[in-house]
Amino acid sequence: MNILKEKVLETSKIISKYGFNESCGMTRLLYSKEWIGAQNRLLRMFEESGLESYSDDIGNIYGRILGSKYPDQIIMSGSHIDTVVNGGNLDGQFGIEAAYLAMQYLYEQHGQPLRTLEVVSLAEEEGSRFPYVYWGSKNVVGLAKKQDVEFLVDNDGVNFVEAMHSCGFDFNQSKGKQKDIRAFVELHIEQGKVLETENKQLGIVTSIVGQRRYSVTLTGESNHAGTTPMGYRKDTVYAFSKFCSQSIDKANVEGDPLVLTFGKVIPSPNTVNVVPGELTFSIDCRHTCKEALTIFTDQIIADLRLICDELEIECSVDLWMDEDPIPMDLGLVELIEKQLKHNNANYKIMHSGAGHDAQIFAPVVPTAMLFVPSISGISHNPKEHTHLADRVVGVKALADILYELAYKELGD
Ligand code: ZN
């Protein structure tokens, strides 16, 4: 266990050099200098420890131990190497390091697996440089489309394709999924405080929430704050407040796993002495059940229209994101739970309220996710941290699962 502890620390130290600044945190954007530095370092690290390592056309990095009996069947684990701006050094990165260390541990303990074990460092997940997410995983499972990215530019006007070329990569010319991936297991930090609050060391994810996001514009009438009597107003802040308060009350009644957020609210003209005649706001609602998500959001939008009618305010509603919840593979979830129970692990069955690469893999290959606790639930922040002991438990649990999947006959 002590050796594993040291390896967890050491590996993190090596990879964190690429983009980490003590005060500002980690910034490792797709196809940046820090990004290619980290990917090249991982490639070398995989090579040095005897893994067969390679990159694909767009810059996903892989390290593999060939299976003795079923070399074409792949048990894959990993996560994304890119980060948000000023993030931490665990989101994504830890999942790659954990997969690598788990594979190394398994090889030392048990030698060659029956199936091929493969660690992947996925090129991109966050959408922090270009307005596109899951570029890495979409390429692995054959869902990425050239036309979706070829005209994208970053904040400095650099084109996606030029950035890719500058790191020596090009479009994946392959059609569809090229590998026989039998399972994908992603270990990730929780990025919330459920595990910490409940004193659990591991989370088994059963599904990733579906999301509905809206932009809403309310149009009333801007007018003098002193000379417009209360009865003559078409005040959009008032309409929004009623709607917001009523909806959050309803969300509280509905409870877990539903969450509802009005994160962006912009009244106009947004000045002290004018009745706000226009207001735009966002709605972000998430749930693990598609039907429950649809019913709840349809209901609050109907409420909004009633409130606006009553106050003679116009309202325009744009539903611009409507993503289904993604269940993880039930067989894998059961296998993991059996394994953790057997090891007397301190775990919780839970859902993920955030999106992850696992949701891109899940519709295509049997997929599972494990969480380790985040201290105070902080993530996308330089203060993002997970106790070393919990990280070691995560690596060990991942190794146990990969052992079941790669070293044992699965009845196929
Ligand atoms: Zn992540």
GROMACS .gro file of C-alpha atoms and ligand atoms in nm:
model
  413
    1MET     CA    1   0.000   0.000   0.000
    2ASN     CA    2   0.287   0.237   0.085
    3ILE     CA    3   0.451   0.179  -0.251
    4LEU     CA    4   0.122   0.255  -0.424
    5LYS     CA    5   0.089   0.573  -0.217
    6GLU     CA    6   0.429   0.691  -0.333
    7LYS     CA    7   0.350   0.604  -0.692
    8VAL     CA    8   0.023   0.800  -0.679
    9LEU     CA    9   0.213   1.106  -0.552
   10GLU     CA   10   0.503   1.069  -0.790
   11THR     CA   11   0.290   1.020  -1.103
   12SER     CA   12   0.075   1.320  -1.015
   13LYS     CA   13   0.385   1.533  -0.962
   14ILE     CA   14   0.526   1.441  -1.303
   15ILE     CA   15   0.208   1.513  -1.501
   16SER     CA   16   0.110   1.822  -1.300
   17LYS     CA   17   0.423   2.000  -1.423
   18TYR     CA   18   0.245   2.055  -1.751
   19GLY     CA   19   0.022   2.354  -1.689
   20PHE     CA   20   0.025   2.379  -1.310
   21ASN     CA   21   0.097   2.705  -1.133
   22GLU     CA   22   0.064   2.705  -0.751
   23SER     CA   23  -0.136   3.027  -0.737
   24CYS     CA   24  -0.341   3.007  -1.055
   25GLY     CA   25  -0.401   2.633  -1.067
   26MET     CA   26  -0.399   2.411  -1.372
   27THR     CA   27  -0.463   2.531  -1.726
   28ARG     CA   28  -0.410   2.268  -1.993
   29LEU     CA   29  -0.617   2.348  -2.298
   30LEU     CA   30  -0.655   2.120  -2.599
   31TYR     CA   31  -0.356   2.133  -2.839
   32SER     CA   32  -0.169   2.387  -2.624
   33LYS     CA   33   0.200   2.367  -2.530
   34GLU     CA   34   0.106   2.230  -2.185
   35TRP     CA   35  -0.131   1.977  -2.339
   36ILE     CA   36   0.121   1.829  -2.584
   37GLY     CA   37   0.382   1.831  -2.305
   38ALA     CA   38   0.159   1.619  -2.082
   39GLN     CA   39   0.055   1.381  -2.362
   40ASN     CA   40   0.417   1.327  -2.471
   41ARG     CA   41   0.523   1.273  -2.111
   42LEU     CA   42   0.251   1.012  -2.062
   43LEU     CA   43   0.352   0.839  -2.384
   44ARG     CA   44   0.709   0.818  -2.254
   45MET     CA   45   0.594   0.705  -1.909
   46PHE     CA   46   0.385   0.425  -2.062
   47GLU     CA   47   0.678   0.320  -2.282
   48GLU     CA   48   0.928   0.322  -1.997
   49SER     CA   49   0.713   0.092  -1.789
   50GLY     CA   50   0.688  -0.160  -2.071
   51LEU     CA   51   0.341  -0.077  -2.206
   52GLU     CA   52   0.290  -0.078  -2.579
   53SER     CA   53   0.215   0.291  -2.629
   54TYR     CA   54   0.083   0.493  -2.919
   55SER     CA   55  -0.136   0.787  -3.010
   56ASP     CA   56  -0.427   0.801  -3.253
   57ASP     CA   57  -0.479   1.056  -3.532
   58ILE     CA   58  -0.625   1.330  -3.315
   59GLY     CA   59  -0.396   1.290  -3.011
   60ASN     CA   60  -0.558   1.046  -2.770
   61ILE     CA   61  -0.270   0.859  -2.601
   62TYR     CA   62  -0.283   0.487  -2.520
   63GLY     CA   63  -0.074   0.235  -2.330
   64ARG     CA   64  -0.158  -0.135  -2.344
   65ILE     CA   65  -0.070  -0.476  -2.206
   66LEU     CA   66  -0.162  -0.730  -2.469
   67GLY     CA   67  -0.400  -1.007  -2.364
   68SER     CA   68  -0.266  -1.364  -2.384
   69LYS     CA   69  -0.590  -1.532  -2.487
   70TYR     CA   70  -0.813  -1.256  -2.630
   71PRO     CA   71  -0.573  -0.988  -2.753
   72ASP     CA   72  -0.841  -0.819  -2.964
   73GLN     CA   73  -1.077  -0.772  -2.670
   74ILE     CA   74  -0.995  -0.450  -2.489
   75ILE     CA   75  -1.066  -0.352  -2.130
   76MET     CA   76  -1.011   0.022  -2.130
   77SER     CA   77  -0.975   0.274  -1.850
   78GLY     CA   78  -0.876   0.640  -1.840
   79SER     CA   79  -1.009   0.993  -1.854
   80HIS     CA   80  -0.934   1.332  -2.008
   81ILE     CA   81  -0.604   1.523  -1.996
   82ASP     CA   82  -0.743   1.872  -2.072
   83THR     CA   83  -0.860   2.105  -1.796
   84VAL     CA   84  -1.069   2.417  -1.752
   85VAL     CA   85  -0.888   2.751  -1.716
   86ASN     CA   86  -0.742   2.776  -1.362
   87GLY     CA   87  -0.870   2.434  -1.260
   88GLY     CA   88  -0.718   2.165  -1.043
   89ASN     CA   89  -0.485   1.876  -1.120
   90LEU     CA   90  -0.723   1.589  -1.040
   91ASP     CA   91  -1.020   1.641  -1.272
   92GLY     CA   92  -0.947   1.401  -1.558
   93GLN     CA   93  -0.576   1.365  -1.486
   94PHE     CA   94  -0.629   1.143  -1.182
   95GLY     CA   95  -0.838   0.897  -1.385
   96ILE     CA   96  -0.552   0.852  -1.631
   97GLU     CA   97  -0.289   0.813  -1.360
   98ALA     CA   98  -0.511   0.569  -1.169
   99ALA     CA   99  -0.568   0.351  -1.477
  100TYR     CA  100  -0.196   0.346  -1.550
  101LEU     CA  101  -0.103   0.259  -1.189
  102ALA     CA  102  -0.378  -0.002  -1.163
  103MET     CA  103  -0.250  -0.173  -1.480
  104GLN     CA  104   0.108  -0.163  -1.358
  105TYR     CA  105   0.001  -0.310  -1.023
  106LEU     CA  106  -0.196  -0.588  -1.193
  107TYR     CA  107   0.093  -0.679  -1.420
  108GLU     CA  108   0.333  -0.697  -1.125
  109GLN     CA  109   0.090  -0.911  -0.924
  110HIS     CA  110  -0.061  -1.134  -1.192
  111GLY     CA  111   0.142  -1.102  -1.511
  112GLN     CA  112  -0.021  -1.094  -1.852
  113PRO     CA  113  -0.403  -1.062  -1.863
  114LEU     CA  114  -0.633  -1.274  -2.081
  115ARG     CA  115  -0.778  -0.962  -2.247
  116THR     CA  116  -0.584  -0.655  -2.350
  117LEU     CA  117  -0.570  -0.388  -2.081
  118GLU     CA  118  -0.551  -0.037  -2.216
  119VAL     CA  119  -0.510   0.302  -2.048
  120VAL     CA  120  -0.628   0.604  -2.246
  121SER     CA  121  -0.545   0.970  -2.195
  122LEU     CA  122  -0.831   1.136  -2.379
  123ALA     CA  123  -0.748   1.452  -2.569
  124GLU     CA  124  -1.038   1.669  -2.460
  125GLU     CA  125  -1.356   1.675  -2.255
  126GLU     CA  126  -1.408   2.021  -2.105
  127GLY     CA  127  -1.473   2.242  -2.409
  128SER     CA  128  -1.249   2.507  -2.251
  129ARG     CA  129  -1.059   2.613  -2.561
  130PHE     CA  130  -1.305   2.553  -2.845
  131PRO     CA  131  -1.685   2.542  -2.814
  132TYR     CA  132  -1.696   2.162  -2.846
  133VAL     CA  133  -1.693   1.891  -2.579
  134TYR     CA  134  -1.587   1.522  -2.559
  135TRP     CA  135  -1.356   1.543  -2.861
  136GLY     CA  136  -1.133   1.266  -2.721
  137SER     CA  137  -1.398   1.008  -2.632
  138LYS     CA  138  -1.609   1.082  -2.941
  139ASN     CA  139  -1.309   0.991  -3.155
  140VAL     CA  140  -1.249   0.667  -2.965
  141VAL     CA  141  -1.605   0.546  -3.020
  142GLY     CA  142  -1.631   0.684  -3.374
  143LEU     CA  143  -1.885   0.962  -3.308
  144ALA     CA  144  -1.666   1.263  -3.389
  145LYS     CA  145  -1.745   1.445  -3.713
  146LYS     CA  146  -1.499   1.656  -3.903
  147GLN     CA  147  -1.765   1.912  -3.998
  148ASP     CA  148  -1.846   1.975  -3.629
  149VAL     CA  149  -1.500   2.116  -3.554
  150GLU     CA  150  -1.328   2.228  -3.872
  151PHE     CA  151  -1.449   2.588  -3.858
  152LEU     CA  152  -1.426   2.637  -3.481
  153VAL     CA  153  -1.192   2.905  -3.348
  154ASP     CA  154  -1.065   2.976  -2.996
  155ASN     CA  155  -1.071   3.316  -2.819
  156ASP     CA  156  -0.753   3.420  -3.001
  157GLY     CA  157  -0.900   3.337  -3.341
  158VAL     CA  158  -0.691   3.019  -3.383
  159ASN     CA  159  -0.870   2.757  -3.591
  160PHE     CA  160  -0.929   2.410  -3.444
  161VAL     CA  161  -0.757   2.233  -3.737
  162GLU     CA  162  -0.454   2.463  -3.726
  163ALA     CA  163  -0.418   2.401  -3.352
  164MET     CA  164  -0.441   2.026  -3.411
  165HIS     CA  165  -0.182   2.042  -3.691
  166SER     CA  166   0.055   2.244  -3.469
  167CYS     CA  167   0.070   1.942  -3.235
  168GLY     CA  168   0.125   1.701  -3.524
  169PHE     CA  169  -0.227   1.553  -3.541
  170ASP     CA  170  -0.497   1.541  -3.803
  171PHE     CA  171  -0.855   1.420  -3.837
  172ASN     CA  172  -0.936   1.064  -3.759
  173GLN     CA  173  -1.001   0.921  -4.100
  174SER     CA  174  -1.153   0.605  -3.964
  175LYS     CA  175  -1.524   0.538  -3.981
  176GLY     CA  176  -1.687   0.426  -3.659
  177LYS     CA  177  -1.540   0.243  -3.366
  178GLN     CA  178  -1.220   0.065  -3.462
  179LYS     CA  179  -1.157  -0.137  -3.151
  180ASP     CA  180  -1.337  -0.420  -2.981
  181ILE     CA  181  -1.372  -0.245  -2.645
  182ARG     CA  182  -1.539  -0.490  -2.406
  183ALA     CA  183  -1.559  -0.246  -2.115
  184PHE     CA  184  -1.468   0.112  -2.029
  185VAL     CA  185  -1.420   0.205  -1.664
  186GLU     CA  186  -1.356   0.568  -1.568
  187LEU     CA  187  -1.231   0.669  -1.225
  188HIS     CA  188  -1.296   1.036  -1.150
  189ILE     CA  189  -1.311   1.273  -0.856
  190GLU     CA  190  -1.669   1.333  -0.744
  191GLN     CA  191  -1.660   1.714  -0.781
  192GLY     CA  192  -1.937   1.733  -0.522
  193LYS     CA  193  -1.954   1.675  -0.147
  194VAL     CA  194  -2.191   1.379  -0.116
  195LEU     CA  195  -1.918   1.118  -0.048
  196GLU     CA  196  -1.734   1.342   0.196
  197THR     CA  197  -2.054   1.435   0.382
  198GLU     CA  198  -2.155   1.070   0.412
  199ASN     CA  199  -1.803   0.957   0.501
  200LYS     CA  200  -1.769   0.725   0.202
  201GLN     CA  201  -1.445   0.652   0.019
  202LEU     CA  202  -1.590   0.536  -0.312
  203GLY     CA  203  -1.894   0.601  -0.527
  204ILE     CA  204  -2.033   0.359  -0.785
  205VAL     CA  205  -2.207   0.565  -1.051
  206THR     CA  206  -2.531   0.417  -1.181
  207SER     CA  207  -2.616   0.693  -1.426
  208ILE     CA  208  -2.517   1.036  -1.549
  209VAL     CA  209  -2.797   1.292  -1.529
  210GLY     CA  210  -2.992   1.424  -1.823
  211GLN     CA  211  -2.998   1.800  -1.862
  212ARG     CA  212  -3.234   2.059  -1.999
  213ARG     CA  213  -3.106   2.412  -2.044
  214TYR     CA  214  -3.309   2.713  -2.149
  215SER     CA  215  -3.254   3.078  -2.229
  216VAL     CA  216  -3.557   3.291  -2.146
  217THR     CA  217  -3.625   3.654  -2.234
  218LEU     CA  218  -3.897   3.850  -2.056
  219THR     CA  219  -4.015   4.172  -2.215
  220GLY     CA  220  -4.215   4.424  -2.011
  221GLU     CA  221  -4.172   4.799  -2.009
  222SER     CA  222  -3.882   5.014  -1.889
  223ASN     CA  223  -4.003   5.323  -1.716
  224HIS     CA  224  -3.922   5.593  -1.458
  225ALA     CA  225  -3.879   5.443  -1.110
  226GLY     CA  226  -4.028   5.748  -0.943
  227THR     CA  227  -4.320   5.847  -1.163
  228THR     CA  228  -4.457   5.501  -1.250
  229PRO     CA  229  -4.705   5.389  -0.981
  230MET     CA  230  -4.685   5.025  -0.881
  231GLY     CA  231  -5.008   4.937  -1.056
  232TYR     CA  232  -4.884   5.068  -1.392
  233ARG     CA  233  -4.566   4.864  -1.415
  234LYS     CA  234  -4.455   4.575  -1.636
  235ASP     CA  235  -4.161   4.480  -1.417
  236THR     CA  236  -3.964   4.180  -1.547
  237VAL     CA  237  -3.757   4.140  -1.228
  238TYR     CA  238  -4.081   4.099  -1.034
  239ALA     CA  239  -4.204   3.834  -1.280
  240PHE     CA  240  -3.872   3.651  -1.267
  241SER     CA  241  -3.861   3.663  -0.885
  242LYS     CA  242  -4.207   3.510  -0.855
  243PHE     CA  243  -4.117   3.240  -1.105
  244CYS     CA  244  -3.775   3.171  -0.951
  245SER     CA  245  -3.902   3.144  -0.596
  246GLN     CA  246  -4.199   2.926  -0.691
  247SER     CA  247  -3.988   2.692  -0.909
  248ILE     CA  248  -3.716   2.645  -0.649
  249ASP     CA  249  -3.985   2.564  -0.390
  250LYS     CA  250  -4.117   2.299  -0.630
  251ALA     CA  251  -3.765   2.165  -0.691
  252ASN     CA  252  -3.714   2.136  -0.314
  253VAL     CA  253  -4.036   1.937  -0.284
  254GLU     CA  254  -3.930   1.712  -0.574
  255GLY     CA  255  -3.586   1.665  -0.411
  256ASP     CA  256  -3.301   1.435  -0.508
  257PRO     CA  257  -3.189   1.367  -0.780
  258LEU     CA  258  -3.355   1.672  -0.938
  259VAL     CA  259  -3.154   1.995  -0.933
  260LEU     CA  260  -3.262   2.334  -1.066
  261THR     CA  261  -3.045   2.641  -1.114
  262PHE     CA  262  -3.103   2.996  -1.240
  263GLY     CA  263  -2.735   3.078  -1.276
  264LYS     CA  264  -2.745   3.371  -1.515
  265VAL     CA  265  -2.985   3.660  -1.469
  266ILE     CA  266  -2.947   3.987  -1.658
  267PRO     CA  267  -3.206   4.260  -1.610
  268SER     CA  268  -3.210   4.554  -1.845
  269PRO     CA  269  -3.138   4.841  -1.833
  270ASN     CA  270  -2.991   4.722  -1.498
  271THR     CA  271  -2.982   5.061  -1.340
  272VAL     CA  272  -3.109   5.193  -1.006
  273ASN     CA  273  -3.384   5.429  -1.114
  274VAL     CA  274  -3.552   5.250  -1.402
  275VAL     CA  275  -3.818   4.977  -1.386
  276PRO     CA  276  -3.646   4.681  -1.557
  277GLY     CA  277  -3.830   4.635  -1.886
  278GLU     CA  278  -3.636   4.337  -2.010
  279LEU     CA  279  -3.469   4.041  -1.843
  280THR     CA  280  -3.289   3.735  -1.975
  281PHE     CA  281  -3.216   3.434  -1.760
  282SER     CA  282  -3.096   3.076  -1.783
  283ILE     CA  283  -3.258   2.758  -1.655
  284ASP     CA  284  -3.047   2.449  -1.587
  285CYS     CA  285  -3.240   2.143  -1.472
  286ARG     CA  286  -3.099   1.791  -1.426
  287HIS     CA  287  -3.241   1.453  -1.333
  288THR     CA  288  -3.149   1.086  -1.376
  289CYS     CA  289  -3.494   1.006  -1.518
  290LYS     CA  290  -3.585   1.153  -1.857
  291GLU     CA  291  -3.958   1.145  -1.793
  292ALA     CA  292  -3.929   1.318  -1.455
  293LEU     CA  293  -3.703   1.583  -1.609
  294THR     CA  294  -3.948   1.648  -1.893
  295ILE     CA  295  -4.254   1.664  -1.668
  296PHE     CA  296  -4.088   1.899  -1.420
  297THR     CA  297  -3.945   2.141  -1.675
  298ASP     CA  298  -4.265   2.145  -1.885
  299GLN     CA  299  -4.456   2.228  -1.568
  300ILE     CA  300  -4.237   2.520  -1.462
  301ILE     CA  301  -4.241   2.663  -1.816
  302ALA     CA  302  -4.623   2.648  -1.805
  303ASP     CA  303  -4.608   2.828  -1.466
  304LEU     CA  304  -4.383   3.092  -1.620
  305ARG     CA  305  -4.632   3.160  -1.899
  306LEU     CA  306  -4.914   3.199  -1.644
  307ILE     CA  307  -4.713   3.445  -1.435
  308CYS     CA  308  -4.621   3.645  -1.746
  309ASP     CA  309  -4.982   3.653  -1.870
  310GLU     CA  310  -5.096   3.781  -1.535
  311LEU     CA  311  -4.835   4.061  -1.535
  312GLU     CA  312  -4.878   4.139  -1.907
  313ILE     CA  313  -4.520   4.049  -1.983
  314GLU     CA  314  -4.409   3.876  -2.299
  315CYS     CA  315  -4.190   3.574  -2.266
  316SER     CA  316  -3.980   3.384  -2.518
  317VAL     CA  317  -3.836   3.047  -2.419
  318ASP     CA  318  -3.550   2.873  -2.599
  319LEU     CA  319  -3.476   2.511  -2.499
  320TRP     CA  320  -3.123   2.483  -2.637
  321MET     CA  321  -3.001   2.172  -2.460
  322ASP     CA  322  -3.204   1.857  -2.405
  323GLU     CA  323  -2.974   1.568  -2.319
  324ASP     CA  324  -3.102   1.233  -2.202
  325PRO     CA  325  -2.973   1.071  -1.882
  326ILE     CA  326  -2.715   0.802  -1.957
  327PRO     CA  327  -2.733   0.484  -1.750
  328MET     CA  328  -2.413   0.295  -1.680
  329ASP     CA  329  -2.399  -0.076  -1.766
  330LEU     CA  330  -2.603  -0.266  -1.508
  331GLY     CA  331  -2.388  -0.580  -1.530
  332LEU     CA  332  -2.074  -0.379  -1.463
  333VAL     CA  333  -2.236  -0.188  -1.177
  334GLU     CA  334  -2.334  -0.521  -1.017
  335LEU     CA  335  -1.988  -0.663  -1.072
  336ILE     CA  336  -1.826  -0.359  -0.910
  337GLU     CA  337  -2.063  -0.366  -0.615
  338LYS     CA  338  -1.999  -0.735  -0.559
  339GLN     CA  339  -1.627  -0.669  -0.568
  340LEU     CA  340  -1.641  -0.374  -0.328
  341LYS     CA  341  -1.867  -0.563  -0.090
  342HIS     CA  342  -1.627  -0.855  -0.095
  343ASN     CA  343  -1.343  -0.616   0.000
  344ASN     CA  344  -1.550  -0.450   0.273
  345ALA     CA  345  -1.515  -0.121   0.091
  346ASN     CA  346  -1.684   0.190   0.221
  347TYR     CA  347  -1.890   0.283  -0.086
  348LYS     CA  348  -2.210   0.449  -0.198
  349ILE     CA  349  -2.429   0.385  -0.503
  350MET     CA  350  -2.494   0.723  -0.661
  351HIS     CA  351  -2.552   0.920  -0.979
  352SER     CA  352  -2.332   1.180  -1.140
  353GLY     CA  353  -2.468   1.533  -1.163
  354ALA     CA  354  -2.188   1.635  -1.398
  355GLY     CA  355  -2.107   1.515  -1.748
  356HIS     CA  356  -1.812   1.278  -1.807
  357ASP     CA  357  -1.641   1.090  -2.092
  358ALA     CA  358  -1.816   0.779  -1.963
  359GLN     CA  359  -2.144   0.911  -2.106
  360ILE     CA  360  -1.998   0.906  -2.457
  361PHE     CA  361  -1.873   0.550  -2.416
  362ALA     CA  362  -2.185   0.417  -2.241
  363PRO     CA  363  -2.425   0.397  -2.540
  364VAL     CA  364  -2.156   0.215  -2.743
  365VAL     CA  365  -1.966  -0.010  -2.499
  366PRO     CA  366  -2.040  -0.146  -2.149
  367THR     CA  367  -1.930   0.140  -1.927
  368ALA     CA  368  -1.890   0.206  -1.555
  369MET     CA  369  -1.769   0.491  -1.338
  370LEU     CA  370  -1.616   0.513  -0.994
  371PHE     CA  371  -1.588   0.828  -0.782
  372VAL     CA  372  -1.344   0.922  -0.509
  373PRO     CA  373  -1.439   1.205  -0.269
  374SER     CA  374  -1.355   1.569  -0.336
  375ILE     CA  375  -1.257   1.770  -0.028
  376SER     CA  376  -1.541   2.018   0.039
  377GLY     CA  377  -1.675   1.922  -0.303
  378ILE     CA  378  -1.447   2.179  -0.467
  379SER     CA  379  -1.354   2.129  -0.831
  380HIS     CA  380  -1.271   2.337  -1.142
  381ASN     CA  381  -1.068   2.536  -0.894
  382PRO     CA  382  -0.698   2.535  -0.789
  383LYS     CA  383  -0.817   2.416  -0.444
  384GLU     CA  384  -0.951   2.091  -0.593
  385HIS     CA  385  -0.818   1.811  -0.376
  386THR     CA  386  -0.873   1.450  -0.268
  387HIS     CA  387  -0.703   1.289   0.033
  388LEU     CA  388  -0.411   1.072  -0.070
  389ALA     CA  389  -0.559   0.778   0.121
  390ASP     CA  390  -0.881   0.805  -0.083
  391ARG     CA  391  -0.686   0.825  -0.407
  392VAL     CA  392  -0.499   0.507  -0.317
  393VAL     CA  393  -0.828   0.332  -0.234
  394GLY     CA  394  -0.958   0.447  -0.574
  395VAL     CA  395  -0.660   0.302  -0.762
  396LYS     CA  396  -0.687  -0.024  -0.570
  397ALA     CA  397  -1.062  -0.054  -0.637
  398LEU     CA  398  -1.004   0.018  -1.007
  399ALA     CA  399  -0.734  -0.251  -1.017
  400ASP     CA  400  -0.975  -0.502  -0.860
  401ILE     CA  401  -1.239  -0.426  -1.124
  402LEU     CA  402  -0.993  -0.441  -1.412
  403TYR     CA  403  -0.871  -0.773  -1.274
  404GLU     CA  404  -1.224  -0.916  -1.289
  405LEU     CA  405  -1.267  -0.790  -1.646
  406ALA     CA  406  -0.927  -0.867  -1.796
  407TYR     CA  407  -0.796  -1.170  -1.608
  408LYS     CA  408  -1.108  -1.384  -1.576
  409GLU     CA  409  -1.324  -1.566  -1.827
  410LEU     CA  410  -1.642  -1.366  -1.879
  411GLY     CA  411  -1.853  -1.642  -2.024
  412ASP     CA  412  -1.807  -1.531  -2.383
  413ZN      ZN  413  -1.350   1.559  -1.569
   0.00000   0.00000   0.00000
